[in-house]
CSV table of C-alpha atoms in Angstrom, one decimal:
chain,number,residue,atom,x,y,z
A,1,MET,CA,-102.2,59.0,136.5
A,2,LEU,CA,-99.4,58.7,133.9
A,3,GLU,CA,-99.7,55.9,131.4
A,4,ILE,CA,-96.7,55.0,129.2
A,5,GLU,CA,-97.8,52.5,126.6
A,6,GLY,CA,-95.6,50.9,123.9
A,7,VAL,CA,-93.3,53.8,123.7
A,8,SER,CA,-90.3,53.6,121.4
A,9,ILE,CA,-88.0,56.6,120.7
A,10,ARG,CA,-85.4,56.9,117.9
A,11,PHE,CA,-83.1,59.8,116.9
A,12,GLY,CA,-82.6,60.0,113.1
A,13,ASP,CA,-81.2,56.7,111.8
A,14,ASN,CA,-79.6,55.7,115.1
A,15,PRO,CA,-80.8,52.6,117.0
A,16,GLU,CA,-83.8,53.0,119.3
A,17,ALA,CA,-83.0,54.9,122.5
A,18,VAL,CA,-86.2,53.5,124.1
A,19,SER,CA,-87.8,50.3,122.8
A,20,ASP,CA,-91.4,49.2,123.4
A,21,THR,CA,-91.8,50.4,127.0
A,22,THR,CA,-95.0,50.1,129.0
A,23,PHE,CA,-95.8,51.0,132.6
A,24,THR,CA,-98.3,53.0,134.6
A,25,VAL,CA,-97.6,55.5,137.4
A,26,TYR,CA,-100.6,55.4,139.7
A,27,ASP,CA,-102.0,58.3,141.8
A,28,GLY,CA,-99.9,58.5,144.9
A,29,ASP,CA,-97.3,56.1,143.5
A,30,ARG,CA,-93.5,56.3,144.2
A,31,LEU,CA,-91.9,54.7,141.1
A,32,ALA,CA,-88.1,54.6,140.4
A,33,VAL,CA,-86.8,53.8,137.0
A,34,VAL,CA,-83.3,52.4,137.4
A,35,GLY,CA,-80.5,51.1,135.1
A,36,GLU,CA,-77.1,51.9,133.6
A,37,THR,CA,-76.2,55.2,131.9
A,38,GLY,CA,-77.5,55.1,128.3
A,39,SER,CA,-80.3,52.6,129.0
A,40,GLY,CA,-83.0,55.1,128.0
A,41,LYS,CA,-84.3,56.3,131.4
A,42,SER,CA,-83.9,60.1,131.0
A,43,VAL,CA,-85.0,60.0,127.4
A,44,LEU,CA,-88.3,58.5,128.4
A,45,LEU,CA,-88.7,61.1,131.1
A,46,LEU,CA,-88.1,64.0,128.7
A,47,ALA,CA,-90.5,62.5,126.2
A,48,ALA,CA,-93.3,62.7,128.8
A,49,LEU,CA,-92.4,66.4,129.3
A,50,GLY,CA,-92.3,67.1,125.6
A,51,LEU,CA,-88.7,68.3,125.9
A,52,LEU,CA,-87.0,66.0,123.3
A,53,PRO,CA,-85.6,67.7,120.1
A,54,SER,CA,-87.5,67.7,116.9
A,55,SER,CA,-85.2,64.9,115.6
A,56,ALA,CA,-86.8,62.4,118.0
A,57,ARG,CA,-89.3,60.0,116.5
A,58,ILE,CA,-91.7,58.8,119.1
A,59,THR,CA,-94.3,56.0,118.8
A,60,GLY,CA,-96.7,54.7,121.3
A,61,SER,CA,-98.7,56.7,123.9
A,62,ILE,CA,-98.0,58.8,127.0
A,63,ARG,CA,-101.2,59.9,128.7
A,64,LEU,CA,-101.7,62.1,131.8
A,65,ASN,CA,-105.1,61.4,133.5
A,66,GLY,CA,-106.3,60.1,130.1
A,67,ARG,CA,-105.1,63.0,128.1
A,68,GLU,CA,-102.5,62.3,125.3
A,69,LEU,CA,-99.3,64.2,125.8
A,70,LEU,CA,-97.5,63.2,122.6
A,71,GLY,CA,-98.4,65.6,119.9
A,72,CYS,CA,-99.6,68.3,122.3
A,73,ARG,CA,-98.9,71.9,121.2
A,74,GLU,CA,-96.1,73.7,123.0
A,75,GLN,CA,-98.6,76.2,124.5
A,76,GLU,CA,-100.6,73.4,126.1
A,77,LEU,CA,-97.4,71.7,127.3
A,78,ASN,CA,-96.2,75.0,128.9
A,79,ARG,CA,-99.4,75.1,130.9
A,80,ILE,CA,-99.1,71.4,132.0
A,81,ARG,CA,-95.4,71.7,133.0
A,82,GLY,CA,-95.3,73.2,136.4
A,83,LYS,CA,-99.0,73.3,137.0
A,84,GLU,CA,-99.7,69.6,136.6
A,85,ILE,CA,-96.3,68.0,136.2
A,86,ALA,CA,-93.2,69.2,138.2
A,87,TYR,CA,-89.8,68.6,136.7
A,88,ILE,CA,-86.6,68.3,138.8
A,89,PRO,CA,-83.5,68.2,136.5
A,90,GLN,CA,-80.4,66.2,137.1
A,91,GLY,CA,-77.3,67.4,138.8
A,92,SER,CA,-76.5,69.0,142.2
A,93,GLY,CA,-78.9,71.9,141.8
A,94,ASN,CA,-77.3,73.2,138.6
A,95,GLY,CA,-80.7,73.8,137.1
A,96,LEU,CA,-80.9,77.0,139.1
A,97,ASN,CA,-80.1,80.3,137.3
A,98,PRO,CA,-76.9,81.7,138.9
A,99,LEU,CA,-77.8,85.3,138.1
A,100,PHE,CA,-81.0,85.4,140.2
A,101,THR,CA,-81.7,84.9,143.9
A,102,VAL,CA,-83.5,81.8,145.1
A,103,GLY,CA,-86.5,83.9,146.1
A,104,HIS,CA,-86.7,85.5,142.7
A,105,GLN,CA,-86.7,82.1,141.0
A,106,LEU,CA,-89.3,80.6,143.3
A,107,CYS,CA,-91.6,83.6,143.1
A,108,GLU,CA,-91.3,83.6,139.3
A,109,THR,CA,-92.6,80.0,139.3
A,110,ILE,CA,-95.4,80.7,141.7
A,111,ARG,CA,-96.6,83.8,139.9
A,112,LYS,CA,-96.6,82.1,136.5
A,113,HIS,CA,-99.4,79.8,137.6
A,114,GLN,CA,-101.1,81.8,140.4
A,115,ARG,CA,-102.7,85.2,140.5
A,116,CYS,CA,-100.8,86.8,143.5
A,117,THR,CA,-98.6,89.7,144.3
A,118,ARG,CA,-94.8,89.4,144.6
A,119,ARG,CA,-95.1,89.8,148.4
A,120,GLU,CA,-97.6,86.9,148.6
A,121,ALA,CA,-95.4,84.8,146.3
A,122,LEU,CA,-92.4,85.5,148.5
A,123,ILE,CA,-94.3,84.4,151.6
A,124,GLN,CA,-95.3,81.2,149.9
A,125,ALA,CA,-91.7,80.6,148.7
A,126,ALA,CA,-90.4,81.0,152.3
A,127,MET,CA,-93.0,78.6,153.7
A,128,LEU,CA,-92.2,76.1,150.9
A,129,LEU,CA,-88.4,76.2,151.7
A,130,GLU,CA,-89.2,75.6,155.4
A,131,SER,CA,-91.4,72.6,154.5
A,132,PHE,CA,-88.2,71.0,152.9
A,133,GLY,CA,-86.2,71.5,156.1
A,134,LEU,CA,-84.4,74.7,154.8
A,135,GLU,CA,-84.1,77.0,157.8
A,136,GLN,CA,-83.8,80.8,157.8
A,137,SER,CA,-85.9,80.7,154.7
A,138,GLU,CA,-86.2,84.5,154.4
A,139,ALA,CA,-82.4,84.9,154.3
A,140,LEU,CA,-82.2,81.9,151.9
A,141,CYS,CA,-84.6,83.7,149.5
A,142,ARG,CA,-82.1,86.5,149.3
A,143,SER,CA,-79.2,84.1,148.6
A,144,TYR,CA,-77.8,83.2,145.2
A,145,PRO,CA,-77.4,79.5,144.2
A,146,PHE,CA,-73.6,79.6,144.5
A,147,GLN,CA,-74.0,80.4,148.2
A,148,LEU,CA,-75.8,77.1,148.8
A,149,SER,CA,-74.4,73.6,149.1
A,150,GLY,CA,-75.3,71.0,146.4
A,151,GLY,CA,-77.8,69.3,148.7
A,152,MET,CA,-79.5,72.6,149.5
A,153,ARG,CA,-79.7,73.6,145.8
A,154,GLN,CA,-81.3,70.3,145.0
A,155,ARG,CA,-83.9,70.8,147.7
A,156,VAL,CA,-84.6,74.2,146.4
A,157,LEU,CA,-85.1,72.7,142.9
A,158,ILE,CA,-87.6,70.2,144.4
A,159,ALA,CA,-89.4,73.1,146.1
A,160,MET,CA,-89.4,75.1,142.9
A,161,GLY,CA,-90.8,72.1,141.0
A,162,ILE,CA,-93.9,71.7,143.2
A,163,ALA,CA,-94.3,75.5,143.8
A,164,ALA,CA,-97.2,75.7,141.3
A,165,GLY,CA,-99.1,72.9,142.9
A,166,ALA,CA,-98.3,70.0,140.6
A,167,GLY,CA,-99.5,66.6,141.8
A,168,LEU,CA,-97.0,64.6,139.6
A,169,VAL,CA,-93.2,65.0,140.2
A,170,LEU,CA,-90.7,63.8,137.5
A,171,ALA,CA,-87.2,63.7,138.8
A,172,ASP,CA,-84.1,63.1,136.6
A,173,GLU,CA,-81.1,61.7,138.5
A,174,PRO,CA,-81.7,64.0,141.6
A,175,THR,CA,-78.6,62.7,143.5
A,176,LYS,CA,-76.1,62.9,140.6
A,177,GLY,CA,-72.8,64.5,141.8
A,178,LEU,CA,-73.8,64.5,145.5
A,179,ASP,CA,-72.0,62.8,148.4
A,180,ARG,CA,-73.8,60.5,150.8
A,181,HIS,CA,-74.5,63.3,153.3
A,182,ARG,CA,-76.1,65.5,150.7
A,183,ILE,CA,-78.0,62.5,149.2
A,184,ALA,CA,-79.5,61.9,152.6
A,185,LEU,CA,-80.8,65.5,152.5
A,186,VAL,CA,-82.4,64.9,149.1
A,187,GLU,CA,-83.9,61.6,150.4
A,188,ASP,CA,-85.5,63.6,153.3
A,189,ALA,CA,-86.8,66.2,150.8
A,190,PHE,CA,-88.5,63.4,148.7
A,191,GLN,CA,-90.1,62.0,151.9
A,192,ARG,CA,-91.6,65.5,152.4
A,193,LEU,CA,-93.5,65.4,149.1
A,194,GLY,CA,-96.5,64.2,151.0
A,195,GLU,CA,-99.2,62.6,148.8
A,196,ARG,CA,-97.7,63.8,145.5
A,197,THR,CA,-97.0,61.1,142.9
A,198,LEU,CA,-93.3,60.6,142.0
A,199,LEU,CA,-91.6,59.2,139.0
A,200,CYS,CA,-87.8,59.2,139.6
A,201,VAL,CA,-85.1,58.2,137.2
A,202,THR,CA,-81.9,57.2,139.0
A,203,HIS,CA,-78.8,54.9,138.8
A,204,ASP,CA,-78.4,55.1,142.6
A,205,LEU,CA,-79.9,51.8,143.8
A,206,HIS,CA,-79.7,52.8,147.5
A,207,PHE,CA,-81.6,56.0,146.8
A,208,ALA,CA,-84.2,54.1,144.7
A,209,GLN,CA,-84.8,51.6,147.5
A,210,THR,CA,-85.3,54.5,150.0
A,211,ILE,CA,-87.7,56.6,148.1
A,212,SER,CA,-89.7,54.1,146.0
A,213,SER,CA,-92.6,51.8,146.4
A,214,ARG,CA,-92.2,50.3,142.9
A,215,VAL,CA,-89.3,49.8,140.5
A,216,VAL,CA,-88.9,49.6,136.7
A,217,VAL,CA,-85.5,48.4,135.4
A,218,MET,CA,-84.2,49.5,132.0
A,219,TYR,CA,-81.4,47.9,130.1
A,220,ALA,CA,-80.1,48.7,126.6
A,221,SER,CA,-83.3,50.7,125.8
A,222,GLN,CA,-85.7,48.1,127.0
A,223,GLN,CA,-87.8,47.7,130.1
A,224,ILE,CA,-86.7,44.3,131.5
A,225,GLU,CA,-88.3,44.1,134.9
A,226,SER,CA,-91.0,45.8,137.0
A,227,GLY,CA,-92.6,45.2,140.4
A,228,ASP,CA,-92.8,46.4,144.0
A,229,SER,CA,-89.6,47.6,145.6
A,230,THR,CA,-89.6,45.2,148.5
A,231,SER,CA,-89.9,42.2,146.1
A,232,PHE,CA,-87.3,43.6,143.7
A,233,PHE,CA,-84.6,44.3,146.2
A,234,GLY,CA,-85.3,41.1,148.1
A,235,GLU,CA,-85.5,38.8,145.1
A,236,PRO,CA,-84.9,40.3,141.7
A,237,LEU,CA,-86.1,38.2,138.7
A,238,HIS,CA,-84.0,39.2,135.7
A,239,PRO,CA,-80.4,38.0,135.5
A,240,TYR,CA,-79.3,41.6,134.9
A,241,SER,CA,-81.2,42.8,138.0
A,242,ARG,CA,-79.6,40.1,140.1
A,243,ALA,CA,-76.1,41.0,138.8
A,244,MET,CA,-76.7,44.7,139.4
A,245,LEU,CA,-77.7,44.2,143.0
A,246,ASP,CA,-74.8,41.7,143.5
A,247,ALA,CA,-72.5,44.5,142.4
A,248,LEU,CA,-73.4,46.6,145.4
A,249,PRO,CA,-70.6,46.9,148.0
A,250,GLU,CA,-72.7,45.4,150.8
A,251,ASN,CA,-73.2,42.3,148.6
A,252,GLY,CA,-69.5,41.9,148.0
A,253,LEU,CA,-69.1,43.4,144.6
A,254,GLN,CA,-69.6,39.9,143.3
A,255,ALA,CA,-71.5,40.5,140.0
A,256,ASN,CA,-70.3,38.6,137.0
A,257,MET,CA,-71.9,39.8,133.8
A,258,GLY,CA,-69.2,38.7,131.4
A,259,PHE,CA,-68.7,41.1,128.6
A,260,ALA,CA,-69.2,44.8,128.7
A,261,PRO,CA,-72.7,46.2,127.9
A,262,PRO,CA,-73.4,46.0,124.2
A,263,ARG,CA,-73.7,49.0,121.9
A,264,LYS,CA,-77.2,49.4,120.8
A,265,ASP,CA,-76.2,49.3,117.1
A,266,THR,CA,-74.7,45.8,117.6
A,267,ILE,CA,-77.7,44.2,119.3
A,268,ALA,CA,-79.4,41.6,117.2
A,269,GLN,CA,-83.0,42.7,117.2
A,270,SER,CA,-84.1,39.1,117.1
A,271,ALA,CA,-82.2,38.2,120.4
A,272,CYS,CA,-82.5,39.1,124.0
A,273,HIS,CA,-80.6,42.3,124.6
A,274,PHE,CA,-78.8,40.7,127.6
A,275,TYR,CA,-77.8,37.6,125.6
A,276,ASP,CA,-74.0,38.2,125.4
A,277,ARG,CA,-73.7,38.8,129.2
A,278,CYS,CA,-76.1,36.3,130.6
A,279,ALA,CA,-74.9,33.1,132.4
A,280,TRP,CA,-78.4,31.6,132.0
A,281,ARG,CA,-78.8,31.9,128.3
A,282,THR,CA,-80.1,29.1,126.2
A,283,GLY,CA,-80.8,28.7,122.5
A,284,GLN,CA,-84.3,30.1,123.1
A,285,CYS,CA,-82.7,33.4,124.1
A,286,ARG,CA,-81.7,34.1,120.4
A,287,LYS,CA,-85.3,35.2,120.1
A,288,ALA,CA,-86.3,38.4,121.9
A,289,PRO,CA,-88.5,37.6,124.9
A,290,PRO,CA,-91.7,39.5,125.7
A,291,LEU,CA,-92.6,41.0,129.1
A,292,ILE,CA,-93.8,38.0,131.1
A,293,GLU,CA,-96.1,38.4,134.1
A,294,VAL,CA,-94.9,36.7,137.3
A,295,GLY,CA,-97.6,37.3,139.9
A,296,GLU,CA,-97.9,41.0,140.2
A,297,ARG,CA,-94.5,41.6,138.7
A,298,ALA,CA,-93.2,41.4,135.1
A,299,VAL,CA,-89.9,40.3,133.6
A,300,ARG,CA,-88.4,40.1,130.1
A,301,CYS,CA,-86.8,36.7,130.3
A,302,TRP,CA,-87.6,33.3,128.8
A,303,LYS,CA,-86.8,31.6,132.1
A,304,TYR,CA,-90.2,32.6,133.4
A,305,ALA,CA,-92.2,31.5,130.4
A,306,HIS,CA,-94.6,28.5,131.0
């Protein structure tokens, strides 16, 4: 459905924000892109939506059902966004306009892509809210965002994203700023997406494990590992992935990655980006490794080269 091939993104003369990233989101897929803040996750998502500033220099290809998105005119992107691709921005529902009611904002989205009356759109909006477990939907439609909890606002944003019937949902840090109870509500909302395809950027590993069937790991602008979620969370391949999972509380906070993450402008382009923090490094790691296939998975680490 969505093919990202050899994508690199740079802003001005700064180091690359995303470097040579390739993966495919298949129809009906649930793919989570995980990694530290600044690894390039959200930038990649915004590139697919055509929402990066004009200073961004993008190479590679991003195709939706075979159609190239990079270089699309704004008018065409406006038609695609909402109708074919739903976007759920990061934060605890802060993407909602505080000056308009929930119903007004949902109806606006529905009527932009469908020929219907306001009354018909309002009925659709109420039914959509109920499908995400939001009760008393008619009263909710008359409410303003500040009257809702963070978890409720995030579920409204998810409903708004798919209101026009998009089959592909792109979500950017949907649990950011939420406590565990509200995160559980968002997890439930994602489970209610049905057969829609999901590409979710998140730093919350518990959330990623709950909602995804496949995982892509980003580190210092690079894609360093990809594979199915069960294999990844059971036996990660890349040393960074292992350290990241070891750092979870239930694993004893036992990660040891040595030095702090490198600034991108200090990374030697000829070396593995994880070189300075890796306990497994050898002399070969002074040369940047390619993505190496390991069964149905892939990892950017010389340890798996044969």
